[in-house]
mmCIF file of C-alpha atoms and ligand atoms in Angstrom:
data_model
loop_
_atom_site.group_PDB
_atom_site.id
_atom_site.type_symbol
_atom_site.label_atom_id
_atom_site.label_comp_id
_atom_site.label_asym_id
_atom_site.label_seq_id
_atom_site.Cartn_x
_atom_site.Cartn_y
_atom_site.Cartn_z
ATOM 1 C CA MET A 1 -172.461 -39.317 -73.555
ATOM 2 C CA ASN A 2 -170.340 -36.707 -71.841
ATOM 3 C CA HIS A 3 -167.863 -38.045 -69.305
ATOM 4 C CA THR A 4 -167.183 -34.595 -67.823
ATOM 5 C CA ASP A 5 -170.679 -34.661 -66.307
ATOM 6 C CA LEU A 6 -169.328 -37.379 -64.007
ATOM 7 C CA GLN A 7 -167.214 -34.739 -62.241
ATOM 8 C CA ASP A 8 -170.098 -32.329 -61.590
ATOM 9 C CA PHE A 9 -173.358 -34.169 -61.026
ATOM 10 C CA SER A 10 -174.568 -36.940 -58.728
ATOM 11 C CA HIS A 11 -174.817 -40.283 -60.480
ATOM 12 C CA LYS A 12 -174.445 -44.001 -59.894
ATOM 13 C CA ARG A 13 -171.805 -46.235 -61.421
ATOM 14 C CA TYR A 14 -172.169 -49.921 -62.251
ATOM 15 C CA ASN A 15 -169.734 -52.489 -60.886
ATOM 16 C CA ILE A 16 -169.392 -54.967 -63.761
ATOM 17 C CA LEU A 17 -167.791 -57.533 -61.450
ATOM 18 C CA THR A 18 -170.521 -57.658 -58.797
ATOM 19 C CA GLY A 19 -173.556 -56.330 -60.657
ATOM 20 C CA GLU A 20 -174.053 -53.684 -57.943
ATOM 21 C CA TRP A 21 -174.112 -49.887 -58.042
ATOM 22 C CA VAL A 22 -172.212 -47.172 -56.169
ATOM 23 C CA LEU A 23 -173.635 -43.655 -55.677
ATOM 24 C CA VAL A 24 -171.148 -40.874 -56.561
ATOM 25 C CA SER A 25 -171.645 -37.296 -55.298
ATOM 26 C CA PRO A 26 -168.752 -35.178 -56.642
ATOM 27 C CA HIS A 27 -170.426 -31.889 -55.632
ATOM 28 C CA ARG A 28 -170.092 -32.897 -51.958
ATOM 29 C CA ALA A 29 -166.309 -33.360 -52.057
ATOM 30 C CA LYS A 30 -165.672 -29.799 -50.870
ATOM 31 C CA ARG A 31 -167.829 -29.873 -47.738
ATOM 32 C CA PRO A 32 -165.979 -29.171 -44.469
ATOM 33 C CA TRP A 33 -165.046 -32.068 -42.213
ATOM 34 C CA GLN A 34 -166.233 -31.992 -38.616
ATOM 35 C CA GLY A 35 -166.241 -35.715 -37.982
ATOM 36 C CA GLN A 36 -164.075 -38.189 -36.197
ATOM 37 C CA ASN A 37 -160.298 -38.166 -36.457
ATOM 38 C CA GLU A 38 -158.355 -41.411 -36.085
ATOM 39 C CA ALA A 39 -155.208 -41.560 -33.989
ATOM 40 C CA VAL A 40 -152.016 -41.938 -36.024
ATOM 41 C CA SER A 41 -149.141 -44.023 -34.852
ATOM 42 C CA ASN A 42 -145.999 -43.232 -36.783
ATOM 43 C CA THR A 43 -143.617 -44.509 -34.130
ATOM 44 C CA ALA A 44 -141.036 -46.839 -35.636
ATOM 45 C CA ARG A 45 -141.308 -50.465 -34.601
ATOM 46 C CA PRO A 46 -138.310 -52.625 -33.639
ATOM 47 C CA ALA A 47 -137.147 -55.350 -36.065
ATOM 48 C CA TYR A 48 -137.876 -57.883 -33.328
ATOM 49 C CA ASP A 49 -140.568 -57.719 -30.615
ATOM 50 C CA GLU A 50 -140.391 -60.353 -27.887
ATOM 51 C CA THR A 51 -144.143 -60.005 -27.223
ATOM 52 C CA CYS A 52 -145.124 -60.583 -30.892
ATOM 53 C CA TYR A 53 -146.574 -64.026 -31.593
ATOM 54 C CA LEU A 54 -145.474 -63.829 -35.248
ATOM 55 C CA CYS A 55 -141.796 -62.946 -34.773
ATOM 56 C CA ALA A 56 -139.276 -65.740 -35.470
ATOM 57 C CA GLY A 57 -138.409 -67.911 -32.484
ATOM 58 C CA ASN A 58 -141.332 -66.668 -30.354
ATOM 59 C CA THR A 59 -143.950 -68.877 -28.719
ATOM 60 C CA ARG A 60 -147.541 -68.576 -29.905
ATOM 61 C CA ILE A 61 -150.532 -68.641 -27.526
ATOM 62 C CA ASN A 62 -151.145 -72.357 -28.158
ATOM 63 C CA GLY A 63 -147.568 -73.131 -27.059
ATOM 64 C CA GLU A 64 -146.069 -73.747 -30.515
ATOM 65 C CA ILE A 65 -142.722 -72.107 -31.211
ATOM 66 C CA ASN A 66 -142.192 -70.249 -34.499
ATOM 67 C CA PRO A 67 -139.085 -71.435 -36.361
ATOM 68 C CA LYS A 68 -136.209 -68.985 -36.913
ATOM 69 C CA TYR A 69 -137.589 -68.289 -40.385
ATOM 70 C CA GLN A 70 -135.597 -66.150 -42.826
ATOM 71 C CA ASP A 71 -138.142 -65.096 -45.484
ATOM 72 C CA VAL A 72 -141.790 -66.169 -45.485
ATOM 73 C CA PHE A 73 -143.439 -68.385 -42.862
ATOM 74 C CA VAL A 74 -146.866 -70.065 -43.024
ATOM 75 C CA PHE A 75 -148.756 -71.824 -40.253
ATOM 76 C CA THR A 76 -152.333 -73.013 -39.712
ATOM 77 C CA ASN A 77 -154.300 -70.383 -37.771
ATOM 78 C CA ASP A 78 -154.410 -71.215 -34.068
ATOM 79 C CA PHE A 79 -157.895 -69.646 -33.837
ATOM 80 C CA ALA A 80 -159.262 -70.592 -37.253
ATOM 81 C CA ALA A 81 -162.704 -69.354 -38.331
ATOM 82 C CA LEU A 82 -163.154 -72.554 -40.313
ATOM 83 C CA GLN A 83 -162.447 -76.067 -39.065
ATOM 84 C CA LYS A 84 -161.190 -78.882 -41.260
ATOM 85 C CA ASP A 85 -162.976 -81.749 -39.556
ATOM 86 C CA SER A 86 -166.137 -80.152 -38.201
ATOM 87 C CA LYS A 87 -169.476 -81.968 -38.387
ATOM 88 C CA SER A 88 -171.303 -82.098 -41.721
ATOM 89 C CA PHE A 89 -174.989 -81.122 -41.554
ATOM 90 C CA SER A 90 -177.780 -79.336 -43.367
ATOM 91 C CA ILE A 91 -180.791 -77.648 -41.762
ATOM 92 C CA LYS A 92 -183.920 -76.614 -43.610
ATOM 93 C CA ASP A 93 -186.558 -75.963 -41.001
ATOM 94 C CA GLY A 94 -189.185 -73.824 -42.733
ATOM 95 C CA LEU A 95 -187.440 -70.516 -43.336
ATOM 96 C CA LEU A 96 -184.502 -71.367 -41.096
ATOM 97 C CA VAL A 97 -181.737 -72.563 -43.411
ATOM 98 C CA ALA A 98 -178.147 -73.487 -42.526
ATOM 99 C CA GLU A 99 -175.347 -75.571 -43.997
ATOM 100 C CA SER A 100 -172.181 -76.794 -42.344
ATOM 101 C CA GLU A 101 -168.983 -75.254 -43.719
ATOM 102 C CA THR A 102 -165.477 -76.611 -43.407
ATOM 103 C CA GLY A 103 -162.124 -75.206 -44.364
ATOM 104 C CA ILE A 104 -158.518 -74.477 -43.507
ATOM 105 C CA CYS A 105 -157.236 -71.080 -42.364
ATOM 106 C CA LYS A 106 -153.551 -70.179 -42.470
ATOM 107 C CA VAL A 107 -151.431 -67.208 -41.466
ATOM 108 C CA ILE A 108 -148.572 -66.070 -43.681
ATOM 109 C CA CYS A 109 -145.775 -63.906 -42.272
ATOM 110 C CA PHE A 110 -144.357 -61.813 -45.122
ATOM 111 C CA SER A 111 -141.010 -61.176 -43.408
ATOM 112 C CA PRO A 112 -139.258 -62.013 -40.133
ATOM 113 C CA ASP A 113 -138.664 -58.255 -39.695
ATOM 114 C CA HIS A 114 -141.355 -56.960 -37.308
ATOM 115 C CA SER A 115 -140.776 -53.346 -38.436
ATOM 116 C CA LYS A 116 -141.599 -53.907 -42.120
ATOM 117 C CA SER A 117 -144.719 -53.817 -44.271
ATOM 118 C CA LEU A 118 -145.123 -54.703 -47.965
ATOM 119 C CA ALA A 119 -144.569 -50.980 -48.625
ATOM 120 C CA ASN A 120 -140.965 -51.127 -47.435
ATOM 121 C CA MET A 121 -140.043 -54.572 -48.685
ATOM 122 C CA SER A 122 -138.213 -54.913 -52.014
ATOM 123 C CA ALA A 123 -140.025 -56.320 -55.068
ATOM 124 C CA LYS A 124 -137.661 -59.321 -54.833
ATOM 125 C CA ASP A 125 -138.799 -59.976 -51.259
ATOM 126 C CA ILE A 126 -142.480 -59.511 -52.193
ATOM 127 C CA GLN A 127 -141.899 -62.015 -55.021
ATOM 128 C CA LYS A 128 -141.038 -64.564 -52.310
ATOM 129 C CA VAL A 129 -144.465 -63.886 -50.776
ATOM 130 C CA VAL A 130 -146.114 -64.382 -54.193
ATOM 131 C CA LEU A 131 -144.295 -67.695 -54.658
ATOM 132 C CA VAL A 132 -145.560 -68.898 -51.253
ATOM 133 C CA TRP A 133 -149.115 -67.743 -52.150
ATOM 134 C CA GLN A 134 -148.762 -69.926 -55.279
ATOM 135 C CA LYS A 135 -147.483 -72.917 -53.292
ATOM 136 C CA GLU A 136 -150.279 -72.644 -50.708
ATOM 137 C CA PHE A 137 -152.936 -72.068 -53.364
ATOM 138 C CA LYS A 138 -151.758 -75.156 -55.277
ATOM 139 C CA GLU A 139 -151.756 -77.359 -52.198
ATOM 140 C CA LEU A 140 -155.185 -76.188 -50.998
ATOM 141 C CA SER A 141 -156.711 -76.347 -54.488
ATOM 142 C CA GLU A 142 -155.736 -80.019 -54.738
ATOM 143 C CA ASN A 143 -157.781 -80.791 -51.616
ATOM 144 C CA PRO A 144 -161.175 -82.153 -52.823
ATOM 145 C CA ASN A 145 -162.943 -80.527 -49.853
ATOM 146 C CA ILE A 146 -161.638 -77.072 -50.748
ATOM 147 C CA ASN A 147 -163.481 -75.247 -53.529
ATOM 148 C CA TYR A 148 -162.291 -71.713 -52.922
ATOM 149 C CA VAL A 149 -159.126 -70.081 -51.567
ATOM 150 C CA GLN A 150 -159.187 -66.493 -50.284
ATOM 151 C CA ILE A 151 -155.815 -64.774 -49.852
ATOM 152 C CA PHE A 152 -156.039 -61.443 -48.011
ATOM 153 C CA GLU A 153 -154.301 -58.946 -45.756
ATOM 154 C CA ASN A 154 -155.691 -56.640 -43.085
ATOM 155 C CA LYS A 155 -153.210 -53.837 -42.477
ATOM 156 C CA GLY A 156 -153.422 -51.282 -39.705
ATOM 157 C CA ALA A 157 -155.192 -50.945 -36.363
ATOM 158 C CA VAL A 158 -157.945 -48.923 -38.067
ATOM 159 C CA MET A 159 -158.791 -52.079 -40.062
ATOM 160 C CA GLY A 160 -158.977 -54.102 -36.871
ATOM 161 C CA CYS A 161 -155.586 -55.718 -37.381
ATOM 162 C CA SER A 162 -154.400 -56.880 -33.982
ATOM 163 C CA ASN A 163 -150.714 -57.375 -34.758
ATOM 164 C CA PRO A 164 -148.471 -54.961 -36.731
ATOM 165 C CA HIS A 165 -146.075 -57.744 -37.801
ATOM 166 C CA PRO A 166 -146.255 -57.926 -41.651
ATOM 167 C CA HIS A 167 -148.638 -60.791 -42.311
ATOM 168 C CA GLY A 168 -151.691 -61.898 -44.231
ATOM 169 C CA GLN A 169 -154.093 -64.802 -44.195
ATOM 170 C CA ILE A 170 -155.263 -67.607 -46.439
ATOM 171 C CA TRP A 171 -158.769 -68.898 -45.748
ATOM 172 C CA SER A 172 -160.017 -71.805 -47.807
ATOM 173 C CA GLN A 173 -163.407 -73.451 -47.716
ATOM 174 C CA SER A 174 -165.835 -75.859 -49.347
ATOM 175 C CA THR A 175 -168.210 -73.266 -50.889
ATOM 176 C CA LEU A 176 -167.973 -69.865 -52.616
ATOM 177 C CA PRO A 177 -168.224 -66.822 -50.310
ATOM 178 C CA ASN A 178 -170.687 -64.039 -51.285
ATOM 179 C CA GLU A 179 -168.307 -61.593 -53.019
ATOM 180 C CA VAL A 180 -166.707 -64.316 -55.124
ATOM 181 C CA ASP A 181 -170.080 -65.807 -55.984
ATOM 182 C CA LYS A 182 -171.239 -62.440 -57.417
ATOM 183 C CA LYS A 183 -168.050 -62.057 -59.483
ATOM 184 C CA ASN A 184 -168.329 -65.644 -60.677
ATOM 185 C CA THR A 185 -171.871 -65.036 -61.936
ATOM 186 C CA GLN A 186 -171.035 -61.734 -63.679
ATOM 187 C CA GLN A 187 -167.889 -63.041 -65.389
ATOM 188 C CA LEU A 188 -169.627 -66.227 -66.510
ATOM 189 C CA ALA A 189 -172.564 -64.323 -68.042
ATOM 190 C CA TYR A 190 -170.186 -62.040 -69.990
ATOM 191 C CA TYR A 191 -167.999 -64.937 -71.124
ATOM 192 C CA ASN A 192 -170.978 -66.994 -72.300
ATOM 193 C CA LYS A 193 -172.277 -64.048 -74.315
ATOM 194 C CA ASN A 194 -169.003 -62.697 -75.754
ATOM 195 C CA ASN A 195 -166.547 -65.584 -75.437
ATOM 196 C CA ARG A 196 -164.046 -63.103 -73.946
ATOM 197 C CA SER A 197 -162.855 -62.064 -70.498
ATOM 198 C CA LEU A 198 -164.966 -59.343 -68.858
ATOM 199 C CA LEU A 199 -161.933 -57.855 -67.101
ATOM 200 C CA GLY A 200 -159.800 -58.210 -70.238
ATOM 201 C CA ASP A 201 -162.252 -56.080 -72.225
ATOM 202 C CA TYR A 202 -162.540 -53.609 -69.331
ATOM 203 C CA LEU A 203 -158.750 -53.332 -69.121
ATOM 204 C CA ALA A 204 -158.516 -52.608 -72.863
ATOM 205 C CA GLN A 205 -160.994 -49.747 -72.454
ATOM 206 C CA GLU A 206 -159.152 -48.331 -69.427
ATOM 207 C CA LEU A 207 -155.758 -48.518 -71.185
ATOM 208 C CA GLU A 208 -157.206 -46.618 -74.129
ATOM 209 C CA LYS A 209 -158.756 -43.890 -71.943
ATOM 210 C CA GLN A 210 -155.838 -43.548 -69.472
ATOM 211 C CA GLU A 211 -158.098 -41.749 -66.956
ATOM 212 C CA ARG A 212 -157.818 -44.177 -64.060
ATOM 213 C CA ILE A 213 -154.453 -45.894 -64.657
ATOM 214 C CA ILE A 214 -151.926 -45.517 -61.834
ATOM 215 C CA PHE A 215 -149.122 -47.812 -62.933
ATOM 216 C CA GLU A 216 -148.368 -50.314 -65.650
ATOM 217 C CA ASN A 217 -145.540 -52.775 -66.321
ATOM 218 C CA ARG A 218 -145.145 -55.531 -68.919
ATOM 219 C CA SER A 219 -147.719 -57.886 -67.380
ATOM 220 C CA PHE A 220 -149.824 -55.837 -64.919
ATOM 221 C CA VAL A 221 -151.949 -52.713 -64.618
ATOM 222 C CA VAL A 222 -152.769 -50.898 -61.365
ATOM 223 C CA LEU A 223 -155.896 -48.740 -61.629
ATOM 224 C CA ILE A 224 -158.753 -47.210 -59.697
ATOM 225 C CA PRO A 225 -161.818 -49.039 -60.995
ATOM 226 C CA PHE A 226 -164.560 -46.877 -62.516
ATOM 227 C CA TRP A 227 -166.975 -48.220 -59.846
ATOM 228 C CA ALA A 228 -164.589 -47.907 -56.855
ATOM 229 C CA VAL A 229 -166.361 -47.515 -53.497
ATOM 230 C CA TRP A 230 -163.473 -46.645 -51.187
ATOM 231 C CA PRO A 231 -161.885 -43.229 -51.886
ATOM 232 C CA PHE A 232 -158.507 -44.684 -52.916
ATOM 233 C CA GLU A 233 -159.565 -48.208 -53.815
ATOM 234 C CA THR A 234 -157.283 -49.809 -56.408
ATOM 235 C CA MET A 235 -157.090 -53.009 -58.380
ATOM 236 C CA ILE A 236 -154.097 -54.915 -59.792
ATOM 237 C CA VAL A 237 -155.075 -56.787 -62.961
ATOM 238 C CA PRO A 238 -152.911 -59.110 -65.073
ATOM 239 C CA LYS A 239 -152.960 -58.072 -68.746
ATOM 240 C CA LYS A 240 -153.171 -61.708 -69.834
ATOM 241 C CA GLN A 241 -156.362 -63.492 -68.885
ATOM 242 C CA GLN A 242 -155.390 -65.948 -66.148
ATOM 243 C CA SER A 243 -157.873 -67.756 -63.928
ATOM 244 C CA ASN A 244 -155.567 -67.929 -60.911
ATOM 245 C CA ILE A 245 -152.059 -67.047 -59.711
ATOM 246 C CA LEU A 246 -150.686 -70.495 -60.572
ATOM 247 C CA GLU A 247 -150.559 -69.309 -64.186
ATOM 248 C CA LEU A 248 -147.877 -66.735 -63.318
ATOM 249 C CA ASN A 249 -144.355 -67.720 -64.324
ATOM 250 C CA ASN A 250 -141.427 -66.490 -62.208
ATOM 251 C CA ASP A 251 -140.917 -63.306 -64.259
ATOM 252 C CA GLU A 252 -144.616 -62.474 -64.020
ATOM 253 C CA ALA A 253 -144.525 -63.172 -60.279
ATOM 254 C CA LEU A 254 -141.796 -60.529 -59.992
ATOM 255 C CA GLU A 255 -143.816 -58.084 -62.100
ATOM 256 C CA TYR A 256 -146.818 -58.721 -59.871
ATOM 257 C CA ALA A 257 -144.591 -58.103 -56.830
ATOM 258 C CA GLU A 258 -143.454 -54.836 -58.434
ATOM 259 C CA ALA A 259 -147.087 -53.744 -58.872
ATOM 260 C CA ILE A 260 -147.794 -54.516 -55.182
ATOM 261 C CA SER A 261 -144.636 -52.650 -54.185
ATOM 262 C CA VAL A 262 -145.543 -49.573 -56.254
ATOM 263 C CA ILE A 263 -149.114 -49.235 -54.980
ATOM 264 C CA THR A 264 -148.285 -49.861 -51.299
ATOM 265 C CA LYS A 265 -145.343 -47.397 -51.399
ATOM 266 C CA THR A 266 -147.536 -44.819 -53.136
ATOM 267 C CA TYR A 267 -150.293 -45.276 -50.551
ATOM 268 C CA ASP A 268 -147.800 -44.548 -47.753
ATOM 269 C CA LYS A 269 -146.780 -41.313 -49.520
ATOM 270 C CA LEU A 270 -150.388 -40.114 -50.012
ATOM 271 C CA PHE A 271 -151.023 -39.125 -46.391
ATOM 272 C CA ASN A 272 -147.470 -39.642 -45.118
ATOM 273 C CA THR A 273 -148.490 -42.570 -42.961
ATOM 274 C CA SER A 274 -148.316 -46.362 -42.935
ATOM 275 C CA PHE A 275 -151.465 -46.624 -45.060
ATOM 276 C CA PRO A 276 -154.100 -49.054 -43.716
ATOM 277 C CA TYR A 277 -156.121 -51.263 -46.043
ATOM 278 C CA SER A 278 -157.708 -54.633 -46.604
ATOM 279 C CA SER A 279 -156.383 -56.271 -49.742
ATOM 280 C CA GLY A 280 -157.403 -59.558 -51.284
ATOM 281 C CA ILE A 281 -157.012 -61.696 -54.373
ATOM 282 C CA HIS A 282 -160.130 -62.914 -56.129
ATOM 283 C CA GLN A 283 -159.443 -66.018 -58.197
ATOM 284 C CA ALA A 284 -161.357 -68.823 -59.887
ATOM 285 C CA PRO A 285 -162.957 -71.402 -57.596
ATOM 286 C CA THR A 286 -160.857 -74.531 -57.052
ATOM 287 C CA ASN A 287 -163.769 -76.807 -57.895
ATOM 288 C CA GLY A 288 -161.966 -78.787 -60.579
ATOM 289 C CA ASN A 289 -163.691 -76.957 -63.470
ATOM 290 C CA ALA A 290 -161.774 -75.043 -66.163
ATOM 291 C CA ASN A 291 -163.338 -71.714 -65.098
ATOM 292 C CA ALA A 292 -162.366 -70.148 -68.445
ATOM 293 C CA HIS A 293 -164.506 -67.087 -67.597
ATOM 294 C CA TRP A 294 -162.286 -66.101 -64.662
ATOM 295 C CA HIS A 295 -159.717 -63.285 -64.752
ATOM 296 C CA TRP A 296 -158.009 -63.084 -61.352
ATOM 297 C CA HIS A 297 -157.247 -59.723 -59.770
ATOM 298 C CA MET A 298 -156.200 -58.159 -56.480
ATOM 299 C CA SER A 299 -158.134 -55.322 -54.811
ATOM 300 C CA PHE A 300 -157.056 -52.843 -52.149
ATOM 301 C CA TYR A 301 -159.796 -51.301 -49.996
ATOM 302 C CA PRO A 302 -158.239 -48.508 -47.884
ATOM 303 C CA PRO A 303 -160.501 -46.694 -45.380
ATOM 304 C CA LEU A 304 -158.731 -43.301 -45.352
ATOM 305 C CA LEU A 305 -160.618 -40.376 -46.870
ATOM 306 C CA ARG A 306 -158.719 -37.106 -46.755
ATOM 307 C CA SER A 307 -155.785 -37.456 -44.354
ATOM 308 C CA ALA A 308 -154.072 -40.000 -42.134
ATOM 309 C CA THR A 309 -156.669 -39.305 -39.456
ATOM 310 C CA VAL A 310 -159.942 -39.046 -41.369
ATOM 311 C CA LYS A 311 -161.584 -42.352 -42.183
ATOM 312 C CA LYS A 312 -164.536 -43.090 -44.436
ATOM 313 C CA PHE A 313 -167.460 -44.729 -42.651
ATOM 314 C CA MET A 314 -169.864 -47.123 -44.330
ATOM 315 C CA VAL A 315 -172.958 -46.146 -42.347
ATOM 316 C CA GLY A 316 -176.452 -44.720 -42.787
ATOM 317 C CA TYR A 317 -177.417 -44.730 -46.467
ATOM 318 C CA GLU A 318 -174.570 -47.134 -47.190
ATOM 319 C CA MET A 319 -175.974 -49.664 -44.724
ATOM 320 C CA PHE A 320 -179.541 -49.219 -45.905
ATOM 321 C CA GLY A 321 -179.122 -48.258 -49.567
ATOM 322 C CA SER A 322 -175.873 -48.437 -51.547
ATOM 323 C CA PRO A 323 -172.244 -47.516 -51.018
ATOM 324 C CA GLN A 324 -171.593 -43.830 -51.711
ATOM 325 C CA ARG A 325 -168.510 -41.720 -52.376
ATOM 326 C CA ASP A 326 -167.800 -38.017 -52.870
ATOM 327 C CA ILE A 327 -164.383 -37.719 -54.522
ATOM 328 C CA THR A 328 -164.544 -39.333 -57.978
ATOM 329 C CA ALA A 329 -162.312 -42.200 -59.115
ATOM 330 C CA GLU A 330 -160.726 -39.826 -61.659
ATOM 331 C CA ILE A 331 -159.755 -37.171 -59.067
ATOM 332 C CA ALA A 332 -158.429 -39.890 -56.742
ATOM 333 C CA THR A 333 -156.365 -41.292 -59.627
ATOM 334 C CA LYS A 334 -154.747 -37.885 -60.242
ATOM 335 C CA MET A 335 -153.888 -37.578 -56.537
ATOM 336 C CA ILE A 336 -152.241 -41.003 -56.421
ATOM 337 C CA ARG A 337 -150.628 -41.082 -59.868
ATOM 338 C CA ASP A 338 -148.552 -37.989 -59.140
ATOM 339 C CA LEU A 339 -146.904 -39.828 -56.226
ATOM 340 C CA VAL A 340 -145.814 -42.986 -58.102
HETATM 341 ZN ZN1 ZN B 401 -143.311 -59.580 -34.931
#
C-alpha cells in the first residue's frame, strides 16, 4: 500500500459512515476553469435590519412578534416542512408506497446581531448556541413521537439561504432520514463486530497519521475526512465516544464551541469571503434505545471550489454515478491548516 499514489492517480475512496464511494481525480485538479462564477456579496450588514423577520422585536410573516432577545432565540417554524398533528396513514398500493410523517421544525437565531455569523461570534457566545441545542434536543428527544432530531445550518445565498441573519434549524421527526439511516447501519455493523466505536477507531488512525487534521483541542478534533466529497468538507468529532450532544458537560460544550469557531473563521479566511456551507450534527436516534454504537459528529459541506466565486456542482456523473472530486482531501487539508 502506497498512500502517495492517492495524490497522482484516479481512485475511489470508501465512506465508512455511509457505505458509499467517492471518485477522486487528483490529475484533473490543474485543469483551467471556464465555468460559472458566483456573485460575491462582501457588503457589511447592519446590526439591525427592520425588514428581517429574525431580528429582535420584528414581526414575522404570521404576525407574531419576536421578543427583544439578548442571546439565542428559538421558535417553531412558521412554514414547517413537518407538521406535529398531521393525519396518520400508510399506503401500499402495488408498487406505490407511502407513509405519513410527523414532526416539529424550529428555527434558532444564534445572535440578535443581524451582521454576525458563527465565524465572528466568540467561542463563549457559540457555547450559548450549543447549550440551547442541548436544551432543544433534550426536550424533543423526550417526545415519544420524535425518534430523530436533525440540527443544521444553511449559510449563504449560494446554499439557498433566504435570510442572512445568523440562524439554523432543528427538524425532528418520527422516523430516521436517509443519511442518518445509512450511518446508523454502518456504525451498528462495526460495533457488533468489534465492540468499539467506528468513528473512535477512525479518529485514532487519523490522529496517528496527522495528514488530514486541521485543529485539535482537549475534547475535539476537526479534520477533512478521508472520503470527503466537497472540496473543503470538514468534520468535528468528539474524542470521547458520545451518542449525542447531551453527553457534553459545560467545559466540553465550550471546547465544541471553540472547534466551531476555529473552522468557521478559517473558512472565511480561505477565500476571503463569508464562507457558505451547510452544516449539520448527526446524532443517535431518540428512539429510547441505548444506541451504544453511535458516535455523534458535525459535518460542514461547503460548495466553494477554488475561489469565492467558483462553486462545485453536483451534476452529470455525480447525479448518475457517484460523487467526484479533483483536489484531494490531503491537499485541501494543507490549504486550510495553514490558515488556522
Ligand atoms: Zn436580522
